[in-house]
Amino acid sequence: MSRSDTSPGAAPPSTDAIPFDDVAPATIRVLADCGVLSDEPDGAEFCPDSAFKLLAHPGRRIVITHLLSAGPTVTLSQLLDYVFSQSDTGSESKATRQEVTQAFTNRHLPKLDAEGYISYDLEHQQITATAKTANMKPYLAVAVLQERTTNSGQEASDQ
């Protein structure tokens, strides 16, 4: 019996129902807003594609991780201290700190700010969580898990 065959008297399968009973309508709405159901994303809603794109760089993952754990507001100095505490090199020369500071102030913080995931006040050197920051948490978890999996695979192949 083929899939299209139905027994006599049985109602044909509904084409109106969502084929995934465990997918919440809100999830479908987010997917629709992000362009899955159309050609262009609607920028009004939170979009997982945007989250993953921003989290693709470890520097931006560090910003979101630190902001989610340390506070609704952190200073640039506190962020840099966190960055160097997480570094596996253990060295923090003045030149290295300056280079890292420039990377965060010129690229990572402005990019996260422009997308609304943080608010960055350059004058006061403060980074503040926004309503969208908490939305990053599940995507950050996936990105960190992927990074760990990739790194452990590399370490195994190096041995």
Tab-separated table of N, CA and C in Angstrom:
chain	number	residue	atom	x	y	z
A	1	MET	N	0.846	-1.166	0.000
A	1	MET	CA	0.000	0.000	0.000
A	1	MET	C	0.891	1.229	0.000
A	2	SER	N	0.652	2.140	-0.904
A	2	SER	CA	1.466	3.349	-0.966
A	2	SER	C	0.985	4.358	0.061
A	3	ARG	N	1.830	5.335	0.314
A	3	ARG	CA	1.530	6.355	1.303
A	3	ARG	C	0.304	7.164	0.924
A	4	SER	N	0.047	7.329	-0.360
A	4	SER	CA	-1.093	8.132	-0.799
A	4	SER	C	-2.408	7.376	-0.734
A	5	ASP	N	-2.323	6.056	-0.600
A	5	ASP	CA	-3.546	5.267	-0.499
A	5	ASP	C	-4.173	5.468	0.871
A	6	THR	N	-5.470	5.584	0.887
A	6	THR	CA	-6.182	5.665	2.153
A	6	THR	C	-7.233	4.589	2.160
A	7	SER	N	-7.569	4.164	3.336
A	7	SER	CA	-8.622	3.161	3.427
A	7	SER	C	-9.949	3.833	3.146
A	8	PRO	N	-10.912	3.039	2.615
A	8	PRO	CA	-12.197	3.624	2.280
A	8	PRO	C	-12.833	4.249	3.513
A	9	GLY	N	-13.368	5.458	3.331
A	9	GLY	CA	-14.052	6.133	4.404
A	9	GLY	C	-13.135	6.930	5.311
A	10	ALA	N	-11.803	6.749	5.179
A	10	ALA	CA	-10.880	7.499	6.032
A	10	ALA	C	-10.679	8.895	5.458
A	11	ALA	N	-10.572	9.838	6.343
A	11	ALA	CA	-10.360	11.216	5.907
A	11	ALA	C	-8.918	11.368	5.438
A	12	PRO	N	-8.712	12.110	4.357
A	12	PRO	CA	-7.339	12.339	3.899
A	12	PRO	C	-6.580	13.158	4.942
A	13	PRO	N	-5.256	13.010	4.976
A	13	PRO	CA	-4.480	13.775	5.941
A	13	PRO	C	-4.686	15.271	5.721
A	14	SER	N	-4.736	16.014	6.812
A	14	SER	CA	-4.930	17.456	6.739
A	14	SER	C	-3.646	18.124	6.279
A	15	THR	N	-3.786	19.051	5.362
A	15	THR	CA	-2.614	19.813	4.915
A	15	THR	C	-2.492	21.111	5.697
A	16	ASP	N	-3.484	21.403	6.552
A	16	ASP	CA	-3.449	22.629	7.342
A	16	ASP	C	-2.596	22.487	8.593
A	17	ALA	N	-2.473	21.278	9.098
A	17	ALA	CA	-1.770	21.064	10.359
A	17	ALA	C	-0.267	21.170	10.159
A	18	ILE	N	0.402	21.654	11.194
A	18	ILE	CA	1.853	21.693	11.175
A	18	ILE	C	2.339	20.260	11.352
A	19	PRO	N	3.274	19.795	10.530
A	19	PRO	CA	3.678	18.392	10.600
A	19	PRO	C	4.490	18.031	11.845
A	20	PHE	N	4.862	18.991	12.648
A	20	PHE	CA	5.656	18.722	13.840
A	20	PHE	C	4.861	19.164	15.065
A	21	ASP	N	4.237	18.195	15.724
A	21	ASP	CA	3.405	18.522	16.876
A	21	ASP	C	4.187	19.152	18.013
A	22	ASP	N	5.488	18.849	18.108
A	22	ASP	CA	6.274	19.363	19.219
A	22	ASP	C	6.892	20.740	18.952
A	23	VAL	N	6.648	21.319	17.782
A	23	VAL	CA	7.177	22.640	17.458
A	23	VAL	C	6.135	23.683	17.835
A	24	ALA	N	6.518	24.561	18.722
A	24	ALA	CA	5.605	25.592	19.190
A	24	ALA	C	5.297	26.579	18.069
A	25	PRO	N	4.081	27.097	18.032
A	25	PRO	CA	3.743	28.116	17.015
A	25	PRO	C	4.680	29.317	17.061
A	26	ALA	N	5.152	29.677	18.249
A	26	ALA	CA	6.084	30.803	18.352
A	26	ALA	C	7.384	30.505	17.606
A	27	THR	N	7.826	29.259	17.642
A	27	THR	CA	9.036	28.870	16.919
A	27	THR	C	8.815	28.996	15.419
A	28	ILE	N	7.667	28.555	14.963
A	28	ILE	CA	7.325	28.693	13.543
A	28	ILE	C	7.304	30.159	13.149
A	29	ARG	N	6.789	31.009	14.035
A	29	ARG	CA	6.736	32.448	13.747
A	29	ARG	C	8.147	33.008	13.618
A	30	VAL	N	9.047	32.610	14.513
A	30	VAL	CA	10.431	33.079	14.445
A	30	VAL	C	11.069	32.613	13.141
A	31	LEU	N	10.844	31.360	12.787
A	31	LEU	CA	11.389	30.847	11.527
A	31	LEU	C	10.844	31.638	10.343
A	32	ALA	N	9.568	31.929	10.381
A	32	ALA	CA	8.964	32.709	9.300
A	32	ALA	C	9.579	34.099	9.245
A	33	ASP	N	9.751	34.708	10.403
A	33	ASP	CA	10.315	36.051	10.454
A	33	ASP	C	11.760	36.084	10.000
A	34	CYS	N	12.461	34.978	10.117
A	34	CYS	CA	13.878	34.933	9.747
A	34	CYS	C	14.104	34.503	8.308
A	35	GLY	N	13.065	34.417	7.552
A	35	GLY	CA	13.234	34.142	6.141
A	35	GLY	C	13.111	32.696	5.732
A	36	VAL	N	12.847	31.798	6.669
A	36	VAL	CA	12.719	30.393	6.309
A	36	VAL	C	11.499	30.191	5.407
A	37	LEU	N	10.452	30.939	5.677
A	37	LEU	CA	9.230	30.791	4.898
A	37	LEU	C	9.075	31.866	3.834
A	38	SER	N	10.070	32.736	3.704
A	38	SER	CA	10.033	33.762	2.676
A	38	SER	C	11.456	33.997	2.177
A	39	ASP	N	11.592	34.882	1.220
A	39	ASP	CA	12.917	35.140	0.660
A	39	ASP	C	13.772	36.068	1.508
A	40	GLU	N	13.150	36.948	2.276
A	40	GLU	CA	13.893	37.925	3.066
A	40	GLU	C	13.483	37.880	4.527
A	41	PRO	N	14.452	37.964	5.440
A	41	PRO	CA	14.104	37.984	6.860
A	41	PRO	C	13.446	39.296	7.246
A	42	ASP	N	12.590	39.220	8.240
A	42	ASP	CA	11.950	40.391	8.797
A	42	ASP	C	12.776	40.778	10.015
A	43	GLY	N	13.425	41.914	9.976
A	43	GLY	CA	14.325	42.318	11.036
A	43	GLY	C	13.652	42.695	12.340
A	44	ALA	N	12.333	42.658	12.417
A	44	ALA	CA	11.639	43.093	13.623
A	44	ALA	C	11.750	42.096	14.762
A	45	GLU	N	11.942	40.839	14.467
A	45	GLU	CA	11.974	39.802	15.497
A	45	GLU	C	13.387	39.279	15.693
A	46	PHE	N	13.595	38.603	16.820
A	46	PHE	CA	14.875	37.941	17.079
A	46	PHE	C	15.077	36.852	16.032
A	47	CYS	N	16.270	36.764	15.502
A	47	CYS	CA	16.536	35.802	14.445
A	47	CYS	C	17.735	34.923	14.800
A	48	PRO	N	17.543	33.611	14.863
A	48	PRO	CA	18.662	32.711	15.168
A	48	PRO	C	19.825	32.852	14.196
A	49	ASP	N	19.546	33.121	12.929
A	49	ASP	CA	20.634	33.287	11.961
A	49	ASP	C	21.558	34.424	12.381
A	50	SER	N	20.962	35.512	12.817
A	50	SER	CA	21.735	36.663	13.273
A	50	SER	C	22.553	36.290	14.508
A	51	ALA	N	21.946	35.563	15.428
A	51	ALA	CA	22.644	35.146	16.652
A	51	ALA	C	23.848	34.274	16.307
A	52	PHE	N	23.658	33.273	15.464
A	52	PHE	CA	24.758	32.378	15.112
A	52	PHE	C	25.851	33.115	14.342
A	53	LYS	N	25.458	34.030	13.487
A	53	LYS	CA	26.445	34.791	12.723
A	53	LYS	C	27.316	35.621	13.671
A	54	LEU	N	26.693	36.267	14.643
A	54	LEU	CA	27.457	37.061	15.602
A	54	LEU	C	28.310	36.190	16.510
A	55	LEU	N	27.786	35.032	16.883
A	55	LEU	CA	28.518	34.148	17.793
A	55	LEU	C	29.595	33.328	17.088
A	56	ALA	N	29.716	33.483	15.789
A	56	ALA	CA	30.732	32.745	15.038
A	56	ALA	C	32.144	33.165	15.446
A	57	HIS	N	32.290	34.359	15.985
A	57	HIS	CA	33.614	34.816	16.402
A	57	HIS	C	33.768	34.652	17.911
A	58	PRO	N	34.883	34.059	18.354
A	58	PRO	CA	35.077	33.834	19.792
A	58	PRO	C	35.073	35.116	20.623
A	59	GLY	N	35.507	36.223	20.062
A	59	GLY	CA	35.503	37.485	20.798
A	59	GLY	C	34.102	37.914	21.183
A	60	ARG	N	33.169	37.738	20.271
A	60	ARG	CA	31.779	38.114	20.571
A	60	ARG	C	31.140	37.115	21.532
A	61	ARG	N	31.545	35.835	21.449
A	61	ARG	CA	31.050	34.856	22.425
A	61	ARG	C	31.507	35.236	23.827
A	62	ILE	N	32.736	35.721	23.933
A	62	ILE	CA	33.265	36.133	25.231
A	62	ILE	C	32.466	37.307	25.792
A	63	VAL	N	32.162	38.275	24.957
A	63	VAL	CA	31.395	39.444	25.411
A	63	VAL	C	30.054	39.000	25.981
A	64	ILE	N	29.315	38.195	25.230
A	64	ILE	CA	27.984	37.759	25.668
A	64	ILE	C	28.099	36.880	26.906
A	65	THR	N	29.062	35.966	26.932
A	65	THR	CA	29.249	35.094	28.095
A	65	THR	C	29.502	35.916	29.351
A	66	HIS	N	30.412	36.855	29.248
A	66	HIS	CA	30.749	37.668	30.421
A	66	HIS	C	29.565	38.534	30.848
A	67	LEU	N	28.877	39.113	29.913
A	67	LEU	CA	27.735	39.963	30.242
A	67	LEU	C	26.612	39.168	30.899
A	68	LEU	N	26.367	37.958	30.412
A	68	LEU	CA	25.321	37.123	31.006
A	68	LEU	C	25.690	36.660	32.422
A	69	SER	N	26.980	36.476	32.679
A	69	SER	CA	27.371	35.971	33.993
A	69	SER	C	27.722	37.074	34.987
A	70	ALA	N	28.213	38.208	34.513
A	70	ALA	CA	28.730	39.228	35.430
A	70	ALA	C	27.773	40.379	35.697
A	71	GLY	N	26.812	40.546	34.855
A	71	GLY	CA	25.981	41.634	35.255
A	71	GLY	C	25.141	42.224	34.242
A	72	PRO	N	24.289	43.090	34.490
A	72	PRO	CA	23.670	43.723	33.333
A	72	PRO	C	24.594	44.759	32.699
A	73	THR	N	25.589	45.253	33.475
A	73	THR	CA	26.542	46.226	32.949
A	73	THR	C	27.943	45.870	33.422
A	74	VAL	N	28.885	45.885	32.490
A	74	VAL	CA	30.298	45.689	32.822
A	74	VAL	C	31.091	46.788	32.128
A	75	THR	N	32.259	47.062	32.655
A	75	THR	CA	33.130	48.038	32.009
A	75	THR	C	34.025	47.315	31.009
A	76	LEU	N	34.597	48.085	30.124
A	76	LEU	CA	35.536	47.513	29.159
A	76	LEU	C	36.723	46.899	29.894
A	77	SER	N	37.176	47.532	30.936
A	77	SER	CA	38.292	47.009	31.725
A	77	SER	C	37.944	45.652	32.348
A	78	GLN	N	36.733	45.523	32.881
A	78	GLN	CA	36.295	44.246	33.455
A	78	GLN	C	36.230	43.164	32.375
A	79	LEU	N	35.734	43.543	31.197
A	79	LEU	CA	35.676	42.585	30.088
A	79	LEU	C	37.077	42.119	29.711
A	80	LEU	N	38.016	43.048	29.608
A	80	LEU	CA	39.386	42.691	29.233
A	80	LEU	C	40.041	41.814	30.286
A	81	ASP	N	39.786	42.111	31.560
A	81	ASP	CA	40.309	41.254	32.631
A	81	ASP	C	39.776	39.834	32.470
A	82	TYR	N	38.482	39.733	32.135
A	82	TYR	CA	37.865	38.415	31.916
A	82	TYR	C	38.508	37.722	30.716
A	83	VAL	N	38.715	38.464	29.638
A	83	VAL	CA	39.332	37.893	28.429
A	83	VAL	C	40.686	37.287	28.768
A	84	PHE	N	41.519	38.027	29.496
A	84	PHE	CA	42.853	37.533	29.807
A	84	PHE	C	42.825	36.419	30.848
A	85	SER	N	41.802	36.398	31.699
A	85	SER	CA	41.694	35.295	32.663
A	85	SER	C	41.319	33.994	31.954
A	86	GLN	N	40.654	34.101	30.804
A	86	GLN	CA	40.250	32.929	30.033
A	86	GLN	C	41.310	32.507	29.019
A	87	SER	N	42.325	33.337	28.837
A	87	SER	CA	43.364	33.064	27.848
A	87	SER	C	44.240	31.910	28.291
A	88	ASP	N	44.580	31.062	27.346
A	88	ASP	CA	45.453	29.930	27.672
A	88	ASP	C	46.933	30.289	27.544
A	89	THR	N	47.238	31.503	27.084
A	89	THR	CA	48.636	31.897	26.947
A	89	THR	C	49.219	32.371	28.270
A	90	GLY	N	48.387	32.961	29.116
A	90	GLY	CA	48.857	33.425	30.412
A	90	GLY	C	49.671	34.703	30.343
A	91	SER	N	49.893	35.260	29.153
A	91	SER	CA	50.679	36.484	29.041
A	91	SER	C	49.763	37.659	28.718
A	92	GLU	N	50.058	38.762	29.374
A	92	GLU	CA	49.287	39.973	29.136
A	92	GLU	C	50.241	41.149	29.110
A	93	SER	N	50.885	41.359	27.990
A	93	SER	CA	51.774	42.515	27.854
A	93	SER	C	50.927	43.747	27.553
A	94	LYS	N	51.520	44.906	27.724
A	94	LYS	CA	50.808	46.159	27.444
A	94	LYS	C	50.383	46.210	25.969
A	95	ALA	N	51.275	45.759	25.080
A	95	ALA	CA	50.969	45.765	23.643
A	95	ALA	C	49.825	44.804	23.316
A	96	THR	N	49.836	43.636	23.949
A	96	THR	CA	48.774	42.657	23.709
A	96	THR	C	47.437	43.197	24.202
A	97	ARG	N	47.429	43.788	25.388
A	97	ARG	CA	46.182	44.343	25.938
A	97	ARG	C	45.646	45.456	25.028
A	98	GLN	N	46.547	46.272	24.505
A	98	GLN	CA	46.131	47.350	23.607
A	98	GLN	C	45.541	46.782	22.313
A	99	GLU	N	46.157	45.756	21.780
A	99	GLU	CA	45.666	45.120	20.555
A	99	GLU	C	44.284	44.501	20.779
A	100	VAL	N	44.115	43.818	21.905
A	100	VAL	CA	42.824	43.202	22.231
A	100	VAL	C	41.771	44.276	22.467
A	101	THR	N	42.154	45.355	23.150
A	101	THR	CA	41.231	46.470	23.389
A	101	THR	C	40.730	47.032	22.070
A	102	GLN	N	41.629	47.244	21.127
A	102	GLN	CA	41.244	47.774	19.825
A	102	GLN	C	40.302	46.817	19.089
A	103	ALA	N	40.567	45.534	19.173
A	103	ALA	CA	39.704	44.557	18.505
A	103	ALA	C	38.289	44.625	19.066
A	104	PHE	N	38.174	44.727	20.384
A	104	PHE	CA	36.846	44.795	20.992
A	104	PHE	C	36.171	46.133	20.713
A	105	THR	N	36.896	47.238	20.881
A	105	THR	CA	36.263	48.553	20.727
A	105	THR	C	35.982	48.913	19.272
A	106	ASN	N	36.773	48.390	18.347
A	106	ASN	CA	36.581	48.745	16.936
A	106	ASN	C	35.718	47.753	16.157
A	107	ARG	N	35.649	46.498	16.616
A	107	ARG	CA	34.922	45.485	15.839
A	107	ARG	C	33.796	44.827	16.621
A	108	HIS	N	34.150	44.109	17.666
A	108	HIS	CA	33.177	43.227	18.317
A	108	HIS	C	32.062	43.969	19.044
A	109	LEU	N	32.403	44.929	19.867
A	109	LEU	CA	31.374	45.663	20.608
A	109	LEU	C	30.479	46.478	19.678
A	110	PRO	N	31.034	47.218	18.703
A	110	PRO	CA	30.151	47.945	17.789
A	110	PRO	C	29.224	47.026	16.982
A	111	LYS	N	29.731	45.859	16.596
A	111	LYS	CA	28.908	44.925	15.822
A	111	LYS	C	27.741	44.407	16.670
A	112	LEU	N	28.014	44.009	17.914
A	112	LEU	CA	26.950	43.535	18.809
A	112	LEU	C	25.970	44.661	19.128
A	113	ASP	N	26.488	45.875	19.286
A	113	ASP	CA	25.650	47.036	19.568
A	113	ASP	C	24.750	47.357	18.372
A	114	ALA	N	25.313	47.334	17.184
A	114	ALA	CA	24.538	47.645	15.977
A	114	ALA	C	23.374	46.675	15.776
A	115	GLU	N	23.559	45.428	16.183
A	115	GLU	CA	22.507	44.417	16.054
A	115	GLU	C	21.544	44.418	17.243
A	116	GLY	N	21.848	45.239	18.262
A	116	GLY	CA	20.963	45.359	19.418
A	116	GLY	C	21.149	44.308	20.497
A	117	TYR	N	22.220	43.519	20.419
A	117	TYR	CA	22.449	42.472	21.413
A	117	TYR	C	23.118	43.004	22.680
A	118	ILE	N	23.736	44.165	22.575
A	118	ILE	CA	24.295	44.869	23.731
A	118	ILE	C	24.112	46.352	23.466
A	119	SER	N	24.359	47.144	24.501
A	119	SER	CA	24.467	48.583	24.347
A	119	SER	C	25.873	48.940	24.784
A	120	TYR	N	26.616	49.592	23.912
A	120	TYR	CA	28.001	49.925	24.218
A	120	TYR	C	28.158	51.439	24.241
A	121	ASP	N	28.548	51.967	25.385
A	121	ASP	CA	28.789	53.389	25.573
A	121	ASP	C	30.298	53.607	25.506
A	122	LEU	N	30.776	54.058	24.375
A	122	LEU	CA	32.207	54.243	24.151
A	122	LEU	C	32.791	55.276	25.100
A	123	GLU	N	32.060	56.361	25.319
A	123	GLU	CA	32.556	57.443	26.181
A	123	GLU	C	32.811	56.961	27.612
A	124	HIS	N	31.874	56.201	28.162
A	124	HIS	CA	32.017	55.706	29.537
A	124	HIS	C	32.607	54.302	29.600
A	125	GLN	N	32.862	53.717	28.439
A	125	GLN	CA	33.407	52.369	28.310
A	125	GLN	C	32.599	51.350	29.110
A	126	GLN	N	31.283	51.409	28.912
A	126	GLN	CA	30.378	50.485	29.579
A	126	GLN	C	29.618	49.656	28.551
A	127	ILE	N	29.455	48.392	28.881
A	127	ILE	CA	28.729	47.443	28.040
A	127	ILE	C	27.526	46.992	28.861
A	128	THR	N	26.340	47.150	28.287
A	128	THR	CA	25.111	46.847	29.017
A	128	THR	C	24.279	45.842	28.234
A	129	ALA	N	23.702	44.908	28.959
A	129	ALA	CA	22.805	43.921	28.346
A	129	ALA	C	21.539	44.628	27.865
A	130	THR	N	20.967	44.086	26.801
A	130	THR	CA	19.682	44.572	26.292
A	130	THR	C	18.674	43.432	26.407
A	131	ALA	N	17.473	43.694	25.972
A	131	ALA	CA	16.446	42.643	25.987
A	131	ALA	C	16.864	41.462	25.105
A	132	LYS	N	17.639	41.721	24.060
A	132	LYS	CA	18.061	40.657	23.153
A	132	LYS	C	19.226	39.832	23.693
A	133	THR	N	19.947	40.339	24.686
A	133	THR	CA	21.113	39.624	25.214
A	133	THR	C	20.727	38.247	25.737
A	134	ALA	N	19.664	38.193	26.521
A	134	ALA	CA	19.222	36.913	27.093
A	134	ALA	C	18.793	35.933	26.005
A	135	ASN	N	18.328	36.438	24.872
A	135	ASN	CA	17.946	35.562	23.758
A	135	ASN	C	19.132	34.782	23.211
A	136	MET	N	20.336	35.290	23.442
A	136	MET	CA	21.539	34.653	22.915
A	136	MET	C	21.935	33.404	23.700
A	137	LYS	N	21.425	33.256	24.919
A	137	LYS	CA	21.889	32.192	25.807
A	137	LYS	C	21.830	30.794	25.182
A	138	PRO	N	20.706	30.349	24.618
A	138	PRO	CA	20.712	28.990	24.043
A	138	PRO	C	21.639	28.858	22.838
A	139	TYR	N	21.770	29.912	22.059
A	139	TYR	CA	22.641	29.870	20.883
A	139	TYR	C	24.106	29.901	21.308
A	140	LEU	N	24.377	30.625	22.385
A	140	LEU	CA	25.724	30.652	22.944
A	140	LEU	C	26.105	29.268	23.446
A	141	ALA	N	25.171	28.592	24.104
A	141	ALA	CA	25.437	27.237	24.598
A	141	ALA	C	25.787	26.295	23.444
A	142	VAL	N	25.053	26.396	22.353
A	142	VAL	CA	25.323	25.555	21.178
A	142	VAL	C	26.691	25.907	20.587
A	143	ALA	N	26.994	27.190	20.481
A	143	ALA	CA	28.272	27.621	19.910
A	143	ALA	C	29.446	27.159	20.764
A	144	VAL	N	29.314	27.279	22.093
A	144	VAL	CA	30.386	26.850	22.992
A	144	VAL	C	30.563	25.341	22.935
A	145	LEU	N	29.456	24.614	22.912
A	145	LEU	CA	29.529	23.156	22.811
A	145	LEU	C	30.214	22.739	21.504
A	146	GLN	N	29.863	23.402	20.414
A	146	GLN	CA	30.483	23.117	19.125
A	146	GLN	C	31.979	23.418	19.166
A	147	GLU	N	32.341	24.536	19.788
A	147	GLU	CA	33.747	24.913	19.903
A	147	GLU	C	34.519	23.867	20.712
A	148	ARG	N	33.940	23.415	21.814
A	148	ARG	CA	34.596	22.399	22.648
A	148	ARG	C	34.753	21.089	21.899
A	149	THR	N	33.718	20.705	21.166
A	149	THR	CA	33.767	19.470	20.390
A	149	THR	C	34.856	19.552	19.324
A	150	THR	N	34.913	20.675	18.655
A	150	THR	CA	35.924	20.883	17.616
A	150	THR	C	37.324	20.871	18.218
A	151	ASN	N	37.487	21.582	19.339
A	151	ASN	CA	38.806	21.643	19.983
A	151	ASN	C	39.242	20.290	20.505
A	152	SER	N	38.336	19.507	21.086
A	152	SER	CA	38.721	18.195	21.601
A	152	SER	C	39.052	17.245	20.459
A	153	GLY	N	38.391	17.408	19.324
A	153	GLY	CA	38.706	16.605	18.145
A	153	GLY	C	40.080	16.933	17.592
A	154	GLN	N	40.442	18.214	17.624
A	154	GLN	CA	41.768	18.627	17.169
A	154	GLN	C	42.860	18.101	18.102
A	155	GLU	N	42.601	18.173	19.413
A	155	GLU	CA	43.578	17.694	20.373
A	155	GLU	C	43.816	16.195	20.208
A	156	ALA	N	42.750	15.453	19.944
A	156	ALA	CA	42.885	14.013	19.748
A	156	ALA	C	43.693	13.704	18.487
A	157	SER	N	43.483	14.471	17.435
A	157	SER	CA	44.215	14.216	16.197
A	157	SER	C	45.670	14.666	16.290
A	158	ASP	N	45.966	15.627	17.196
A	158	ASP	CA	47.341	16.086	17.383
A	158	ASP	C	48.184	15.054	18.122
A	159	GLN	N	47.538	14.176	18.867
A	159	GLN	CA	48.296	13.222	19.694
A	159	GLN	C	48.684	12.000	18.933
